[in-house]
Amino acid sequence: MSIAQNLNKIKESLAKQVTLVAVSKTKPVSDIMQAYHAGQRVFGENKIQDMAEKYEAMPKDIQWHMIGHVQRNKVKYMAGFVSLIHGVDSLKLLEEINKQALKHDRVINCLLQIKIAEEDSKFGITQASAEKILDSEAFSKLNNINITGLMGMATFTDNEAQIKDEFTALNKIFNTLKTKNHPNCNMQTLSMGMSGDYNLAIACGSTMVRVGSRIFGVRS
Ligand SMILES: *Cc1c(COP(=O)(O)O)cnc(C)c1O
């Protein structure tokens, strides 16, 4: 099946409140343009430099999401255009994003990445650390940041029950944080689910899925 057919099939199956981020990492502009011509406007990349190059080369009505781990010294390369940063995991990183956003006179939307997987390889912070950041005096001054939700990745396993438990745990944290009133924070997005588990993620409360190989084919 073509990229457009893959995309349309997934889109048809998604409920209206779920946003599809087409994960185009490692894929060439020509592939991404096929998805663009099929109507897709939200794309996710995991390397800031790659995303910046694709941003330069492609139509400007695309919303670019940074879904990978963010190094502070590279924030400046995306601050002028990034639409949502999924993997935010420290106050220091938020301070750098705020500083760069200010230079562009923008407010940058960010998700806090919560660690739900049991693997050490996955990034993210605990609920307690997230709350500590949101409650801090330093965070309340970051007026060029808007925390719009949470992101998480489940353990890479065939054990569906475990994945379900991890997604359910993240949804619970999301619903807890949603009820609190933090400055620079407007919790509405729960980013969880990838090619292998997005249906399960949606059943567990996801509002944003990040799907790559199901659209663009396997990555080499
Ligand atoms: C690569 C990646 C995805 C998409 O993975 P697929 O299995 O190809 O859908 C989603 N989220 C993050 C954070 C990724 O790095």
PDB file of C-alpha atoms and ligand atoms in Angstrom:
ATOM      1  CA  MET A   1       0.000   0.000   0.000  1.00  0.00           C
ATOM      2  CA  SER A   2       1.098   3.576  -0.652  1.00  0.00           C
ATOM      3  CA  ILE A   3       1.879   6.139   2.028  1.00  0.00           C
ATOM      4  CA  ALA A   4      -1.405   7.924   1.228  1.00  0.00           C
ATOM      5  CA  GLN A   5      -3.371   4.680   1.556  1.00  0.00           C
ATOM      6  CA  ASN A   6      -1.706   3.795   4.860  1.00  0.00           C
ATOM      7  CA  LEU A   7      -2.447   7.261   6.169  1.00  0.00           C
ATOM      8  CA  ASN A   8      -6.086   7.262   5.086  1.00  0.00           C
ATOM      9  CA  LYS A   9      -6.686   3.877   6.614  1.00  0.00           C
ATOM     10  CA  ILE A  10      -5.349   5.009   9.984  1.00  0.00           C
ATOM     11  CA  LYS A  11      -7.182   8.331   9.864  1.00  0.00           C
ATOM     12  CA  GLU A  12     -10.500   6.613   9.160  1.00  0.00           C
ATOM     13  CA  SER A  13     -10.097   4.478  12.245  1.00  0.00           C
ATOM     14  CA  LEU A  14      -9.254   7.343  14.608  1.00  0.00           C
ATOM     15  CA  ALA A  15     -11.862   9.103  16.711  1.00  0.00           C
ATOM     16  CA  LYS A  16     -12.179  12.845  16.075  1.00  0.00           C
ATOM     17  CA  GLN A  17     -10.556  13.930  19.325  1.00  0.00           C
ATOM     18  CA  VAL A  18      -7.344  12.013  18.555  1.00  0.00           C
ATOM     19  CA  THR A  19      -4.537  13.882  16.778  1.00  0.00           C
ATOM     20  CA  LEU A  20      -2.328  11.854  14.459  1.00  0.00           C
ATOM     21  CA  VAL A  21       1.351  12.798  14.448  1.00  0.00           C
ATOM     22  CA  ALA A  22       2.956  11.234  11.364  1.00  0.00           C
ATOM     23  CA  VAL A  23       6.447  10.263  12.512  1.00  0.00           C
ATOM     24  CA  SER A  24       8.686  10.961   9.529  1.00  0.00           C
ATOM     25  CA  LYS A  25      12.114  10.511  11.154  1.00  0.00           C
ATOM     26  CA  THR A  26      14.781   9.163   8.758  1.00  0.00           C
ATOM     27  CA  LYS A  27      12.341   9.527   5.827  1.00  0.00           C
ATOM     28  CA  PRO A  28      13.084  11.774   2.823  1.00  0.00           C
ATOM     29  CA  VAL A  29      11.113  14.897   1.931  1.00  0.00           C
ATOM     30  CA  SER A  30       9.618  13.066  -1.088  1.00  0.00           C
ATOM     31  CA  ASP A  31       7.953  10.507   1.226  1.00  0.00           C
ATOM     32  CA  ILE A  32       6.738  13.200   3.590  1.00  0.00           C
ATOM     33  CA  MET A  33       5.267  15.154   0.664  1.00  0.00           C
ATOM     34  CA  GLN A  34       3.161  12.115  -0.242  1.00  0.00           C
ATOM     35  CA  ALA A  35       1.595  12.283   3.205  1.00  0.00           C
ATOM     36  CA  TYR A  36       1.261  16.062   2.883  1.00  0.00           C
ATOM     37  CA  HIS A  37      -0.612  15.732  -0.403  1.00  0.00           C
ATOM     38  CA  ALA A  38      -2.905  13.208   1.270  1.00  0.00           C
ATOM     39  CA  GLY A  39      -3.831  15.960   3.744  1.00  0.00           C
ATOM     40  CA  GLN A  40      -1.492  15.309   6.664  1.00  0.00           C
ATOM     41  CA  ARG A  41      -0.143  18.469   8.326  1.00  0.00           C
ATOM     42  CA  VAL A  42       1.317  17.252  11.640  1.00  0.00           C
ATOM     43  CA  PHE A  43       4.716  15.550  11.481  1.00  0.00           C
ATOM     44  CA  GLY A  44       7.084  14.300  14.167  1.00  0.00           C
ATOM     45  CA  GLU A  45      10.867  14.125  14.058  1.00  0.00           C
ATOM     46  CA  ASN A  46      13.316  12.953  16.707  1.00  0.00           C
ATOM     47  CA  LYS A  47      16.417  14.907  15.661  1.00  0.00           C
ATOM     48  CA  ILE A  48      16.352  18.683  15.806  1.00  0.00           C
ATOM     49  CA  GLN A  49      18.734  19.213  12.894  1.00  0.00           C
ATOM     50  CA  ASP A  50      16.766  16.873  10.583  1.00  0.00           C
ATOM     51  CA  MET A  51      13.543  18.608  11.547  1.00  0.00           C
ATOM     52  CA  ALA A  52      15.046  22.048  10.845  1.00  0.00           C
ATOM     53  CA  GLU A  53      16.205  20.938   7.383  1.00  0.00           C
ATOM     54  CA  LYS A  54      12.801  19.511   6.537  1.00  0.00           C
ATOM     55  CA  TYR A  55      11.108  22.648   7.860  1.00  0.00           C
ATOM     56  CA  GLU A  56      13.221  24.744   5.457  1.00  0.00           C
ATOM     57  CA  ALA A  57      12.457  22.476   2.509  1.00  0.00           C
ATOM     58  CA  MET A  58       8.734  21.978   3.003  1.00  0.00           C
ATOM     59  CA  PRO A  59       5.427  23.913   2.986  1.00  0.00           C
ATOM     60  CA  LYS A  60       5.060  26.293   5.895  1.00  0.00           C
ATOM     61  CA  ASP A  61       1.613  25.139   6.992  1.00  0.00           C
ATOM     62  CA  ILE A  62       3.136  21.982   8.467  1.00  0.00           C
ATOM     63  CA  GLN A  63       3.138  21.647  12.254  1.00  0.00           C
ATOM     64  CA  TRP A  64       6.449  20.162  13.328  1.00  0.00           C
ATOM     65  CA  HIS A  65       6.577  18.159  16.562  1.00  0.00           C
ATOM     66  CA  MET A  66       9.856  17.281  18.276  1.00  0.00           C
ATOM     67  CA  ILE A  67       9.278  13.803  19.704  1.00  0.00           C
ATOM     68  CA  GLY A  68      12.865  12.832  20.579  1.00  0.00           C
ATOM     69  CA  HIS A  69      15.132  13.595  23.481  1.00  0.00           C
ATOM     70  CA  VAL A  70      16.081  17.286  23.448  1.00  0.00           C
ATOM     71  CA  GLN A  71      19.593  18.563  24.031  1.00  0.00           C
ATOM     72  CA  ARG A  72      19.591  22.028  25.487  1.00  0.00           C
ATOM     73  CA  ASN A  73      22.257  23.415  23.148  1.00  0.00           C
ATOM     74  CA  LYS A  74      20.085  22.553  20.121  1.00  0.00           C
ATOM     75  CA  VAL A  75      16.823  24.183  21.226  1.00  0.00           C
ATOM     76  CA  LYS A  76      17.799  27.348  19.354  1.00  0.00           C
ATOM     77  CA  TYR A  77      17.588  25.555  15.999  1.00  0.00           C
ATOM     78  CA  MET A  78      13.865  24.824  16.391  1.00  0.00           C
ATOM     79  CA  ALA A  79      12.616  27.639  18.632  1.00  0.00           C
ATOM     80  CA  GLY A  80      11.429  29.753  15.706  1.00  0.00           C
ATOM     81  CA  PHE A  81       9.042  27.184  14.263  1.00  0.00           C
ATOM     82  CA  VAL A  82       8.449  24.091  16.433  1.00  0.00           C
ATOM     83  CA  SER A  83       4.782  23.510  17.168  1.00  0.00           C
ATOM     84  CA  LEU A  84       5.037  21.070  20.099  1.00  0.00           C
ATOM     85  CA  ILE A  85       7.971  19.577  22.028  1.00  0.00           C
ATOM     86  CA  HIS A  86       6.968  16.171  23.441  1.00  0.00           C
ATOM     87  CA  GLY A  87      10.017  15.086  25.400  1.00  0.00           C
ATOM     88  CA  VAL A  88      10.533  17.727  28.080  1.00  0.00           C
ATOM     89  CA  ASP A  89      12.005  16.262  31.227  1.00  0.00           C
ATOM     90  CA  SER A  90      13.632  19.007  33.323  1.00  0.00           C
ATOM     91  CA  LEU A  91      13.270  22.548  34.588  1.00  0.00           C
ATOM     92  CA  LYS A  92      16.642  23.414  33.071  1.00  0.00           C
ATOM     93  CA  LEU A  93      15.407  22.402  29.635  1.00  0.00           C
ATOM     94  CA  LEU A  94      12.220  24.417  30.125  1.00  0.00           C
ATOM     95  CA  GLU A  95      14.313  27.454  31.061  1.00  0.00           C
ATOM     96  CA  GLU A  96      16.312  27.125  27.844  1.00  0.00           C
ATOM     97  CA  ILE A  97      13.164  26.664  25.720  1.00  0.00           C
ATOM     98  CA  ASN A  98      11.660  29.734  27.402  1.00  0.00           C
ATOM     99  CA  LYS A  99      14.781  31.776  26.701  1.00  0.00           C
ATOM    100  CA  GLN A 100      14.809  30.815  23.020  1.00  0.00           C
ATOM    101  CA  ALA A 101      11.031  31.276  22.681  1.00  0.00           C
ATOM    102  CA  LEU A 102      11.381  34.794  24.070  1.00  0.00           C
ATOM    103  CA  LYS A 103      13.914  35.652  21.349  1.00  0.00           C
ATOM    104  CA  HIS A 104      11.317  34.733  18.745  1.00  0.00           C
ATOM    105  CA  ASP A 105       8.503  36.398  20.645  1.00  0.00           C
ATOM    106  CA  ARG A 106       6.658  33.062  20.796  1.00  0.00           C
ATOM    107  CA  VAL A 107       5.064  30.831  23.370  1.00  0.00           C
ATOM    108  CA  ILE A 108       6.237  27.253  22.829  1.00  0.00           C
ATOM    109  CA  ASN A 109       3.928  24.361  23.647  1.00  0.00           C
ATOM    110  CA  CYS A 110       5.565  21.501  25.552  1.00  0.00           C
ATOM    111  CA  LEU A 111       4.588  18.124  26.969  1.00  0.00           C
ATOM    112  CA  LEU A 112       6.252  16.707  30.065  1.00  0.00           C
ATOM    113  CA  GLN A 113       7.587  13.230  29.379  1.00  0.00           C
ATOM    114  CA  ILE A 114       6.651  10.807  32.129  1.00  0.00           C
ATOM    115  CA  LYS A 115       8.553   7.553  32.512  1.00  0.00           C
ATOM    116  CA  ILE A 116       6.058   4.689  32.470  1.00  0.00           C
ATOM    117  CA  ALA A 117       8.191   1.913  30.961  1.00  0.00           C
ATOM    118  CA  GLU A 118      10.284  -0.363  33.112  1.00  0.00           C
ATOM    119  CA  GLU A 119      13.295  -0.165  30.742  1.00  0.00           C
ATOM    120  CA  ASP A 120      16.141   2.109  31.798  1.00  0.00           C
ATOM    121  CA  SER A 121      16.604   3.188  28.201  1.00  0.00           C
ATOM    122  CA  LYS A 122      13.426   5.251  28.146  1.00  0.00           C
ATOM    123  CA  PHE A 123      13.569   8.913  29.144  1.00  0.00           C
ATOM    124  CA  GLY A 124      11.116  10.703  31.365  1.00  0.00           C
ATOM    125  CA  ILE A 125      10.405  11.830  34.908  1.00  0.00           C
ATOM    126  CA  THR A 126       8.133  10.685  37.707  1.00  0.00           C
ATOM    127  CA  GLN A 127       4.786  12.219  38.594  1.00  0.00           C
ATOM    128  CA  ALA A 128       6.392  13.696  41.719  1.00  0.00           C
ATOM    129  CA  SER A 129       9.153  15.368  39.685  1.00  0.00           C
ATOM    130  CA  ALA A 130       6.598  16.752  37.237  1.00  0.00           C
ATOM    131  CA  GLU A 131       4.565  18.212  40.080  1.00  0.00           C
ATOM    132  CA  LYS A 132       7.682  19.666  41.652  1.00  0.00           C
ATOM    133  CA  ILE A 133       8.513  21.463  38.406  1.00  0.00           C
ATOM    134  CA  LEU A 134       4.975  22.767  37.931  1.00  0.00           C
ATOM    135  CA  ASP A 135       4.766  23.965  41.545  1.00  0.00           C
ATOM    136  CA  SER A 136       8.107  25.739  41.503  1.00  0.00           C
ATOM    137  CA  GLU A 137       8.575  29.480  41.634  1.00  0.00           C
ATOM    138  CA  ALA A 138      11.108  29.251  38.780  1.00  0.00           C
ATOM    139  CA  PHE A 139       8.574  27.591  36.489  1.00  0.00           C
ATOM    140  CA  SER A 140       5.893  30.184  37.223  1.00  0.00           C
ATOM    141  CA  LYS A 141       8.150  32.801  35.634  1.00  0.00           C
ATOM    142  CA  LEU A 142       8.474  30.959  32.311  1.00  0.00           C
ATOM    143  CA  ASN A 143       5.766  32.893  30.503  1.00  0.00           C
ATOM    144  CA  ASN A 144       6.941  31.794  27.048  1.00  0.00           C
ATOM    145  CA  ILE A 145       6.198  28.160  27.903  1.00  0.00           C
ATOM    146  CA  ASN A 146       2.812  26.512  27.720  1.00  0.00           C
ATOM    147  CA  ILE A 147       2.670  22.990  29.125  1.00  0.00           C
ATOM    148  CA  THR A 148      -0.197  21.442  27.182  1.00  0.00           C
ATOM    149  CA  GLY A 149       0.004  17.890  28.458  1.00  0.00           C
ATOM    150  CA  LEU A 150       1.998  14.731  29.022  1.00  0.00           C
ATOM    151  CA  MET A 151       3.831  12.196  26.867  1.00  0.00           C
ATOM    152  CA  GLY A 152       4.909   8.643  27.573  1.00  0.00           C
ATOM    153  CA  MET A 153       6.240   5.501  25.942  1.00  0.00           C
ATOM    154  CA  ALA A 154       5.311   2.003  27.031  1.00  0.00           C
ATOM    155  CA  THR A 155       7.800  -0.805  27.492  1.00  0.00           C
ATOM    156  CA  PHE A 156       8.843  -2.536  24.263  1.00  0.00           C
ATOM    157  CA  THR A 157       7.154  -5.889  24.904  1.00  0.00           C
ATOM    158  CA  ASP A 158       4.534  -8.273  23.505  1.00  0.00           C
ATOM    159  CA  ASN A 159       2.841  -8.316  26.891  1.00  0.00           C
ATOM    160  CA  GLU A 160      -0.326  -6.315  26.195  1.00  0.00           C
ATOM    161  CA  ALA A 161      -1.432  -6.389  29.807  1.00  0.00           C
ATOM    162  CA  GLN A 162       1.759  -4.656  30.852  1.00  0.00           C
ATOM    163  CA  ILE A 163       1.435  -2.004  28.124  1.00  0.00           C
ATOM    164  CA  LYS A 164      -2.159  -1.431  29.161  1.00  0.00           C
ATOM    165  CA  ASP A 165      -1.139  -0.999  32.805  1.00  0.00           C
ATOM    166  CA  GLU A 166       1.506   1.551  31.819  1.00  0.00           C
ATOM    167  CA  PHE A 167      -0.873   3.567  29.629  1.00  0.00           C
ATOM    168  CA  THR A 168      -3.542   3.443  32.331  1.00  0.00           C
ATOM    169  CA  ALA A 169      -1.036   4.711  34.893  1.00  0.00           C
ATOM    170  CA  LEU A 170      -0.107   7.644  32.638  1.00  0.00           C
ATOM    171  CA  ASN A 171      -3.756   8.506  32.034  1.00  0.00           C
ATOM    172  CA  LYS A 172      -4.284   8.606  35.786  1.00  0.00           C
ATOM    173  CA  ILE A 173      -1.368  11.024  36.240  1.00  0.00           C
ATOM    174  CA  PHE A 174      -2.746  13.140  33.393  1.00  0.00           C
ATOM    175  CA  ASN A 175      -6.187  13.340  34.979  1.00  0.00           C
ATOM    176  CA  THR A 176      -4.679  14.238  38.341  1.00  0.00           C
ATOM    177  CA  LEU A 177      -2.517  17.045  36.955  1.00  0.00           C
ATOM    178  CA  LYS A 178      -5.429  18.330  34.866  1.00  0.00           C
ATOM    179  CA  THR A 179      -7.401  19.205  37.981  1.00  0.00           C
ATOM    180  CA  LYS A 180      -4.602  21.401  39.368  1.00  0.00           C
ATOM    181  CA  ASN A 181      -4.163  25.037  38.546  1.00  0.00           C
ATOM    182  CA  HIS A 182      -0.595  25.713  37.498  1.00  0.00           C
ATOM    183  CA  PRO A 183       0.623  28.849  35.739  1.00  0.00           C
ATOM    184  CA  ASN A 184       1.817  28.447  32.121  1.00  0.00           C
ATOM    185  CA  CYS A 185       0.034  25.129  32.033  1.00  0.00           C
ATOM    186  CA  ASN A 186      -3.084  24.017  30.210  1.00  0.00           C
ATOM    187  CA  MET A 187      -3.294  20.228  30.334  1.00  0.00           C
ATOM    188  CA  GLN A 188      -5.277  18.892  27.395  1.00  0.00           C
ATOM    189  CA  THR A 189      -3.025  16.544  25.430  1.00  0.00           C
ATOM    190  CA  LEU A 190      -2.031  13.015  26.328  1.00  0.00           C
ATOM    191  CA  SER A 191       0.571  11.818  23.808  1.00  0.00           C
ATOM    192  CA  MET A 192       0.833   8.044  23.931  1.00  0.00           C
ATOM    193  CA  GLY A 193       0.722   5.242  21.388  1.00  0.00           C
ATOM    194  CA  MET A 194       2.889   4.297  18.392  1.00  0.00           C
ATOM    195  CA  SER A 195       2.436   1.981  15.376  1.00  0.00           C
ATOM    196  CA  GLY A 196       2.230  -1.177  17.477  1.00  0.00           C
ATOM    197  CA  ASP A 197       0.037   0.046  20.313  1.00  0.00           C
ATOM    198  CA  TYR A 198      -1.912   3.160  19.329  1.00  0.00           C
ATOM    199  CA  ASN A 199      -5.334   1.496  19.480  1.00  0.00           C
ATOM    200  CA  LEU A 200      -4.637   0.291  22.996  1.00  0.00           C
ATOM    201  CA  ALA A 201      -3.328   3.752  23.926  1.00  0.00           C
ATOM    202  CA  ILE A 202      -6.525   5.397  22.674  1.00  0.00           C
ATOM    203  CA  ALA A 203      -8.614   2.928  24.657  1.00  0.00           C
ATOM    204  CA  CYS A 204      -6.573   4.055  27.694  1.00  0.00           C
ATOM    205  CA  GLY A 205      -7.236   7.776  27.109  1.00  0.00           C
ATOM    206  CA  SER A 206      -4.654   8.938  24.565  1.00  0.00           C
ATOM    207  CA  THR A 207      -5.532  12.106  22.631  1.00  0.00           C
ATOM    208  CA  MET A 208      -2.438  12.125  20.402  1.00  0.00           C
ATOM    209  CA  VAL A 209      -0.743   9.166  18.718  1.00  0.00           C
ATOM    210  CA  ARG A 210       2.717   9.150  17.143  1.00  0.00           C
ATOM    211  CA  VAL A 211       2.707   6.757  14.208  1.00  0.00           C
ATOM    212  CA  GLY A 212       5.710   6.193  11.944  1.00  0.00           C
ATOM    213  CA  SER A 213       6.272   2.782  10.362  1.00  0.00           C
ATOM    214  CA  ARG A 214       2.541   2.076   9.855  1.00  0.00           C
ATOM    215  CA  ILE A 215       2.470   5.097   7.531  1.00  0.00           C
ATOM    216  CA  PHE A 216       5.908   5.295   5.964  1.00  0.00           C
ATOM    217  CA  GLY A 217       7.018   1.656   6.160  1.00  0.00           C
ATOM    218  CA  VAL A 218       9.867   0.217   8.206  1.00  0.00           C
ATOM    219  CA  ARG A 219      12.928   2.373   8.855  1.00  0.00           C
ATOM    220  CA  SER A 220      16.308   1.074   7.787  1.00  0.00           C
TER     221      SER A 220
HETATM  222  C1  LIG B   1      10.016   6.550  16.313  1.00  0.00           C
HETATM  223  C2  LIG B   1       9.056   7.025  17.342  1.00  0.00           C
HETATM  224  C3  LIG B   1       7.668   6.814  17.195  1.00  0.00           C
HETATM  225  C4  LIG B   1       7.042   6.077  16.040  1.00  0.00           C
HETATM  226  O1  LIG B   1       7.411   4.723  16.040  1.00  0.00           O
HETATM  227  P1  LIG B   1       6.666   3.658  15.080  1.00  0.00           P
HETATM  228  O2  LIG B   1       6.762   2.400  15.828  1.00  0.00           O
HETATM  229  O3  LIG B   1       7.412   3.669  13.805  1.00  0.00           O
HETATM  230  O4  LIG B   1       5.256   4.125  14.909  1.00  0.00           O
HETATM  231  C5  LIG B   1       6.826   7.329  18.181  1.00  0.00           C
HETATM  232  N1  LIG B   1       7.310   8.000  19.235  1.00  0.00           N
HETATM  233  C6  LIG B   1       8.625   8.231  19.405  1.00  0.00           C
HETATM  234  C7  LIG B   1       9.065   8.980  20.599  1.00  0.00           C
HETATM  235  C8  LIG B   1       9.536   7.745  18.471  1.00  0.00           C
HETATM  236  O5  LIG B   1      10.843   7.971  18.659  1.00  0.00           O
END
